[in-house]
Coordinates of C-alpha atoms and ligand atoms in Angstrom, one line a residue:
M1 CA -165.9 59.3 38.0
N2 CA -166.1 63.0 37.3
N3 CA -163.0 63.5 38.6
M4 CA -161.4 60.6 36.6
T5 CA -163.1 61.9 33.5
I6 CA -161.6 65.8 34.1
S7 CA -158.2 64.6 34.7
S8 CA -158.1 62.1 32.0
N9 CA -159.4 65.1 29.4
T10 CA -156.8 67.3 30.9
N11 CA -153.9 64.8 30.3
V12 CA -155.1 64.0 26.6
T13 CA -155.1 68.0 26.1
A14 CA -151.5 68.7 27.3
L15 CA -150.5 65.5 25.7
L16 CA -151.8 66.7 22.1
K17 CA -150.4 70.3 22.7
E18 CA -146.8 68.9 22.9
Y19 CA -147.5 66.0 19.8
A20 CA -145.8 66.2 16.7
L21 CA -145.7 63.8 13.8
P22 CA -142.3 62.4 13.0
S23 CA -141.1 62.2 9.5
P24 CA -141.2 60.0 8.0
L25 CA -144.1 58.3 9.5
G26 CA -144.4 54.9 8.0
F27 CA -147.3 52.7 8.2
G28 CA -148.5 51.5 11.6
R29 CA -145.1 52.9 12.9
E30 CA -146.4 56.0 15.1
L31 CA -148.7 55.6 17.5
A32 CA -151.2 58.6 18.7
P33 CA -150.5 59.7 22.2
I34 CA -154.0 59.2 23.0
M35 CA -156.6 56.1 22.7
Y36 CA -160.0 55.3 23.8
R37 CA -161.0 52.6 26.4
A38 CA -164.5 51.4 27.1
D39 CA -165.0 48.3 29.9
Y40 CA -167.3 45.8 30.0
M41 CA -168.0 44.4 33.6
D42 CA -171.3 43.4 35.6
G43 CA -173.0 42.0 32.6
A44 CA -172.9 45.6 30.6
W45 CA -170.8 48.0 28.7
K46 CA -169.8 51.3 30.6
Q47 CA -169.5 54.4 28.4
G48 CA -165.9 54.9 27.3
Q49 CA -163.4 57.8 27.1
L50 CA -160.4 59.1 25.5
I51 CA -157.0 58.5 27.9
P52 CA -153.4 58.8 27.4
F53 CA -151.7 55.9 25.1
G54 CA -149.8 53.6 27.0
E55 CA -149.6 50.2 28.5
V56 CA -153.0 49.0 30.0
G57 CA -152.4 46.9 33.0
I58 CA -153.3 43.4 32.0
N59 CA -153.4 40.6 34.5
P60 CA -150.6 37.9 33.4
A61 CA -153.1 35.5 33.9
A62 CA -155.7 37.3 31.9
T63 CA -158.1 35.2 29.4
C64 CA -156.5 37.5 26.3
V65 CA -152.8 36.5 27.4
Q66 CA -153.3 32.8 28.3
F67 CA -155.8 31.8 25.8
G68 CA -155.8 34.5 23.3
Q69 CA -159.3 35.5 23.8
Q70 CA -158.9 38.7 22.0
C71 CA -159.9 40.1 18.6
F72 CA -159.3 43.2 16.7
E73 CA -159.9 45.2 13.5
G74 CA -157.9 47.1 10.9
M75 CA -159.6 50.1 9.4
K76 CA -158.7 54.1 8.3
A77 CA -160.0 57.2 8.5
Y78 CA -158.9 59.6 5.6
K79 CA -158.9 63.3 5.3
V80 CA -157.6 64.0 2.1
A81 CA -159.8 65.9 -0.2
Q82 CA -162.2 65.9 2.8
S83 CA -163.6 68.5 4.8
S84 CA -163.6 66.2 7.8
P85 CA -162.3 62.7 8.4
A86 CA -164.2 60.2 6.8
L87 CA -164.4 56.2 7.3
F88 CA -164.4 53.5 4.5
R89 CA -167.3 51.1 5.1
P90 CA -167.1 51.1 9.0
E91 CA -170.5 48.9 9.3
M92 CA -168.2 46.0 7.6
N93 CA -165.6 46.1 10.4
F94 CA -168.1 46.7 13.0
A95 CA -169.9 43.3 11.6
R96 CA -166.5 41.4 11.5
L97 CA -165.6 42.8 15.0
R98 CA -169.0 41.2 16.3
K99 CA -168.3 37.8 14.4
S100 CA -164.8 37.7 15.7
A101 CA -166.2 38.7 19.2
A102 CA -168.9 36.2 18.9
R103 CA -166.7 33.0 17.9
L104 CA -164.7 33.8 21.2
C105 CA -167.8 34.1 23.6
M106 CA -166.8 37.8 23.9
P107 CA -169.5 40.6 24.5
A108 CA -168.7 43.2 21.3
P109 CA -169.0 46.7 22.1
L110 CA -172.3 48.3 21.2
S111 CA -172.8 50.4 18.0
G112 CA -172.8 53.4 20.5
I113 CA -169.6 52.8 22.0
F114 CA -167.7 51.8 18.9
V115 CA -169.1 55.2 17.0
D116 CA -168.3 57.3 20.2
A117 CA -164.9 55.9 19.8
V118 CA -164.4 56.2 16.4
K119 CA -165.8 59.8 16.4
Q120 CA -163.9 61.2 19.6
L121 CA -160.5 59.7 18.7
T122 CA -160.7 60.7 14.8
R123 CA -162.2 64.1 15.9
T124 CA -159.3 64.8 18.5
L125 CA -156.5 63.7 16.2
E126 CA -157.9 65.4 13.2
P127 CA -155.0 68.1 13.3
F128 CA -152.7 65.1 13.0
I129 CA -154.4 63.1 10.4
P130 CA -151.9 63.3 7.4
S131 CA -153.4 64.4 4.3
E132 CA -151.3 63.3 1.3
S133 CA -152.6 60.9 -1.2
G134 CA -152.1 57.3 0.7
Q135 CA -151.7 58.7 4.2
S136 CA -154.2 58.2 6.7
L137 CA -155.0 57.5 10.4
Y138 CA -155.0 53.8 10.6
L139 CA -157.6 52.7 13.3
R140 CA -157.2 49.4 15.3
P141 CA -160.3 48.5 17.2
T142 CA -159.2 45.5 20.1
L143 CA -161.2 43.9 22.2
L144 CA -159.5 41.9 25.0
G145 CA -160.6 39.5 27.9
L146 CA -159.5 40.7 31.1
D147 CA -159.9 38.0 34.0
P148 CA -157.3 35.9 35.5
T149 CA -158.1 32.3 35.5
F150 CA -156.4 29.4 34.3
A151 CA -159.6 27.4 33.9
V152 CA -160.4 27.3 30.0
K153 CA -163.1 29.8 30.2
G154 CA -164.3 33.5 29.4
S155 CA -163.8 36.3 31.1
E156 CA -166.6 38.4 33.1
R157 CA -164.9 41.6 32.5
Y158 CA -163.8 42.8 28.9
C159 CA -162.0 46.1 27.8
F160 CA -162.4 47.6 23.9
L161 CA -159.6 50.0 23.0
L162 CA -159.3 52.1 20.0
I163 CA -155.8 52.7 19.1
A164 CA -154.6 55.3 16.4
S165 CA -151.5 55.3 14.0
P166 CA -151.1 58.3 11.9
S167 CA -149.5 56.6 8.7
D168 CA -147.9 57.0 5.6
A169 CA -149.2 55.1 2.4
Y170 CA -148.3 51.2 2.6
Y171 CA -146.2 51.1 -0.4
T172 CA -145.3 47.5 -1.0
A173 CA -142.7 46.7 -3.8
P174 CA -144.4 43.7 -5.9
I175 CA -144.1 40.5 -3.5
K176 CA -143.1 37.0 -4.4
V177 CA -145.2 34.4 -2.7
M178 CA -144.2 31.0 -1.6
V179 CA -147.0 28.2 -1.4
E180 CA -147.4 26.9 1.9
R181 CA -147.3 23.2 1.8
E182 CA -146.3 22.4 5.3
H183 CA -148.8 24.3 8.0
S184 CA -152.4 25.5 7.7
R185 CA -153.7 28.9 8.5
A186 CA -157.1 27.7 9.2
A187 CA -159.4 24.6 8.9
K188 CA -163.0 24.5 8.7
G189 CA -164.7 25.1 12.0
G190 CA -161.7 27.0 13.2
T191 CA -161.3 30.8 13.3
G192 CA -160.1 31.2 10.2
S193 CA -162.6 33.6 9.0
E194 CA -162.7 35.5 12.3
K195 CA -160.0 38.2 12.9
V196 CA -158.2 37.0 15.9
G197 CA -154.8 37.1 17.2
G198 CA -154.0 33.0 17.1
N199 CA -154.5 32.9 13.4
Y200 CA -151.3 35.6 12.9
A201 CA -149.6 33.6 15.5
G202 CA -149.9 30.4 13.5
S203 CA -148.7 32.2 10.7
L204 CA -145.4 33.5 11.9
Q205 CA -143.0 30.4 11.0
A206 CA -144.3 29.7 7.8
T207 CA -143.1 33.7 7.0
E208 CA -140.0 32.9 8.4
R209 CA -139.6 29.9 6.2
S210 CA -140.8 31.8 3.1
I211 CA -138.2 34.5 3.4
A212 CA -135.3 32.0 4.1
A213 CA -136.4 30.7 0.7
G214 CA -136.1 33.7 -0.9
F215 CA -140.0 35.0 -0.9
D216 CA -141.7 37.4 1.0
Q217 CA -144.9 35.7 2.6
P218 CA -146.6 32.3 2.1
I219 CA -149.7 31.7 0.3
W220 CA -152.0 29.4 2.3
L221 CA -153.9 26.4 0.9
D222 CA -156.7 24.8 2.3
A223 CA -156.3 22.4 5.6
A224 CA -158.4 19.6 4.3
T225 CA -156.9 18.7 1.0
S226 CA -153.8 21.1 0.9
K227 CA -154.8 21.8 -3.0
N228 CA -156.6 25.0 -3.2
I229 CA -155.4 28.3 -2.4
E230 CA -156.9 30.4 0.7
E231 CA -155.2 33.6 1.1
L232 CA -152.1 35.4 2.6
S233 CA -151.6 36.0 6.3
G234 CA -153.1 39.0 6.4
M235 CA -154.6 39.6 2.6
N236 CA -157.1 38.1 0.4
F237 CA -155.6 36.9 -3.0
M238 CA -156.6 37.9 -6.3
A239 CA -155.8 36.4 -10.4
V240 CA -156.4 38.0 -13.2
I241 CA -157.3 35.2 -15.8
N242 CA -158.5 35.4 -19.5
G243 CA -159.5 39.2 -18.1
A244 CA -161.5 38.1 -15.6
L245 CA -161.1 38.4 -11.8
H246 CA -160.7 35.0 -9.9
T247 CA -160.6 34.8 -6.3
P248 CA -160.9 32.1 -3.7
A249 CA -164.8 31.7 -2.7
L250 CA -165.5 32.4 1.0
S251 CA -165.0 28.8 2.4
G252 CA -165.6 29.5 6.5
T253 CA -161.7 29.5 6.8
I254 CA -161.0 32.7 5.0
L255 CA -161.3 36.1 6.2
S256 CA -164.0 38.4 4.5
G257 CA -162.1 41.4 3.4
V258 CA -163.6 44.9 3.1
T259 CA -161.0 45.5 0.2
R260 CA -162.0 42.0 -1.5
S261 CA -165.5 42.8 -1.5
S262 CA -165.2 46.6 -2.6
L263 CA -163.1 45.6 -5.7
F264 CA -165.6 43.2 -6.8
E265 CA -167.7 45.8 -7.2
I266 CA -165.6 48.2 -8.8
A267 CA -164.3 45.2 -11.3
R268 CA -167.8 44.8 -12.2
S269 CA -168.4 48.6 -12.7
I270 CA -165.6 48.6 -15.3
G271 CA -166.8 45.6 -17.2
M272 CA -164.7 42.6 -15.6
D273 CA -166.4 39.3 -14.8
V274 CA -165.7 38.4 -10.9
V275 CA -165.5 34.7 -10.1
E276 CA -165.6 33.5 -6.8
R277 CA -164.7 30.0 -6.6
T278 CA -162.5 26.8 -5.7
M279 CA -158.9 27.7 -7.1
P280 CA -156.5 24.6 -7.1
I281 CA -153.0 25.7 -6.7
D282 CA -152.0 23.3 -9.6
E283 CA -154.3 24.7 -12.0
L284 CA -153.3 28.2 -11.4
L285 CA -149.7 27.6 -11.9
T286 CA -150.6 25.6 -15.5
D287 CA -152.9 28.7 -16.3
I288 CA -150.0 30.9 -15.5
R289 CA -147.8 28.8 -17.8
T290 CA -149.9 28.9 -20.6
G291 CA -150.7 32.8 -20.5
A292 CA -154.2 32.5 -19.1
C293 CA -153.2 34.0 -16.0
T294 CA -151.6 37.0 -16.5
E295 CA -152.0 38.9 -13.0
L296 CA -152.0 38.1 -9.2
F297 CA -152.3 40.4 -6.4
A298 CA -153.4 40.5 -2.5
C299 CA -155.5 43.1 -1.2
G300 CA -156.3 44.4 2.4
T301 CA -157.1 47.7 4.1
A302 CA -153.5 48.4 4.7
A303 CA -151.9 48.0 1.6
I304 CA -155.0 48.0 -0.5
I305 CA -153.5 46.1 -3.2
S306 CA -150.0 44.7 -3.2
P307 CA -149.0 43.3 -6.8
I308 CA -147.3 39.6 -6.8
S309 CA -144.6 39.2 -9.2
E310 CA -143.5 35.5 -8.8
I311 CA -145.1 32.3 -6.9
G312 CA -143.8 29.1 -6.4
D313 CA -142.0 27.3 -3.6
T314 CA -138.8 25.6 -2.8
E315 CA -138.5 23.9 -6.1
T316 CA -139.7 26.2 -8.8
R317 CA -141.0 29.4 -9.3
Q318 CA -142.9 31.4 -11.7
A319 CA -143.0 34.9 -12.7
L320 CA -145.9 36.8 -13.9
P321 CA -146.0 38.5 -17.0
D322 CA -148.1 41.7 -15.9
V323 CA -147.6 43.4 -12.4
D324 CA -149.7 46.0 -11.0
N325 CA -151.5 46.4 -14.3
V326 CA -155.1 45.6 -13.4
A327 CA -154.4 45.9 -10.0
R328 CA -153.4 49.7 -10.4
Q329 CA -156.2 50.3 -12.3
L330 CA -158.6 48.9 -9.5
K331 CA -156.8 50.8 -6.9
T332 CA -156.8 54.1 -8.6
I333 CA -160.4 54.0 -8.5
L334 CA -160.8 52.6 -4.7
L335 CA -158.3 55.0 -3.5
D336 CA -160.3 58.2 -5.7
I337 CA -163.3 57.0 -3.5
Q338 CA -161.7 56.7 -0.1
E339 CA -159.7 60.2 -0.4
G340 CA -162.9 62.1 -1.7
R341 CA -161.5 62.8 -5.2
G342 CA -163.9 60.5 -7.0
E343 CA -167.6 60.3 -6.8
D344 CA -168.6 57.9 -3.6
T345 CA -171.1 56.2 -6.3
F346 CA -171.2 53.0 -4.1
D347 CA -172.3 55.0 -1.0
W348 CA -168.9 53.5 1.0
M349 CA -167.9 56.8 2.7
A350 CA -169.1 57.9 6.4
D351 CA -168.4 61.3 7.6
T352 CA -167.2 60.8 11.3
R353 CA -169.3 64.3 12.4
D354 CA -172.5 62.4 11.8
T355 CA -173.2 60.2 14.5
D356 CA -176.7 59.4 13.8
T357 CA -176.0 58.1 10.2
L358 CA -172.9 56.1 11.7
I359 CA -175.3 54.6 14.1
K360 CA -177.4 53.7 11.6
R361 CA -175.0 52.1 9.1
L362 CA -173.5 50.0 12.0
N363 CA -176.7 49.0 13.2
G364 CA -177.7 47.7 9.4
A365 CA -180.4 50.3 8.7
P366 CA -180.7 52.3 6.1
A367 CA -178.6 55.7 6.5
Ligands
PLP1 C1 -155.9 37.3 7.1 C2 -156.3 38.5 6.5 N1 -157.2 38.2 5.1 C3 -157.5 39.1 4.4 C4 -157.6 40.6 4.9 C5 -158.2 41.8 4.3 O1 -159.4 42.2 4.8 P1 -159.7 44.1 4.8 O2 -160.0 44.3 3.4 O3 -160.9 43.8 5.5 O4 -158.5 44.7 5.5 C6 -156.6 41.1 6.3 C7 -156.5 42.1 6.7 O5 -157.4 42.5 7.5 C8 -156.2 39.7 7.0 O6 -155.9 39.8 8.0

C-alpha cells in the first residue's frame, strides 16, 4: 500500500511538472491530468488518494455500466480575488450526492473522504486554476457501482472519483427553448430529483428534436399532466412576472439546484418577491403575450444563468421582451460573492485550506 502511494504521488508530481493549460480552455473540455479515487469494499470506505487521470478499468458487466448505478455532482472551485481556492456551498453538493446515492442504494463517500478529495485535488491543482472572472476549476464528484452482475441488484464495491476541469466561463448566447410534449424527464417516484446519469441519457432524444426544430434545448413538463413546467435538462427554470421571480416548486421530480436556491436569497435581498409554485405552460405563454411576463432564464452551476430569448414548439414561438435584464443583475451579485469581490453576506464560501470548517459544514454542524 505504501509503495502504491509513493509511486502514485511520484506520477502525480511528474505529470503536473509537464502540464500546461491549453488556450482557449473552453468549459468542461480540458481534463486535469490528476484525479482523486477512493474505494468502498468489505463494507467500508478506504482512504483515497490522488492518481493520474485516465481510464479506470471498469468491468463491462459492472452495475454502473449495465444498470446505471451511478450518480454525480457538479461544483466549482474559484480563485479569482481569493488567496486560496474557495468552494461555493459545498455542503449542498455533498447533501445532494448523498441523496442521489441513497436513491440508488449506493454508499455515499464519508464527509472526511469528500473533503480530502476536494482539498487534495484543488490544492494540488492550485497553480492551474485559471483566475480571470468567470473561470474556475470545475469539479465532478462521481460515484460508480463496480460489481459485475447481470442480476438486477446493487454492488458491494464502489468507487468515488473526483475529476477536475480547469474551465473558462460558460458563456451562452440567449437560448431558445422548445416545450417538450412527447417525452417526460421524470415522473413522481422516479429519479428526477436526484443527479443520476439515466436522467440525462433519457433527455438526449428530445434535445436532438428541439435542435432539429430550430431551438437549443427542450423545456420539460410534468409527466402526470403534461401541463406544468418543470425544468431544463441540466438547469432550473425561472420567469420574471410582474417584477417577481417565479419558479416551479420542487415537486419531487425536479433537481433542487444550488444556484436556484442561492438566486432566491439574492433576489429577496434586492427586494424581489420569490414565488415557488405550479407553473402551467399555457398560463406562462399567456403572461408573455400580455406583457406580464417579461423575462425567462435558466440557472445552474456551469452557466450560472442562461437567458432565454424564445419559447415555443413546432407550431408557435414567442420572443421575450427582456433578455438578460434581471438575470444579469442577479448573476453579477452571485459571481461577485463566488469570486471573492463582494461581501459574502450569506456565508456561502468555504476556504479549501480549512478542513475542520469544511467537515463541519458537510456534517451540517454550525461552522
Ligand atoms: C437537471 C438539472 N437541474 C438543475 C441543475 C442546476 O443545479 P445546480 O444549480 O446545483 O448546478 C442541474 C445541474 O446540476 C441539473 O442537472
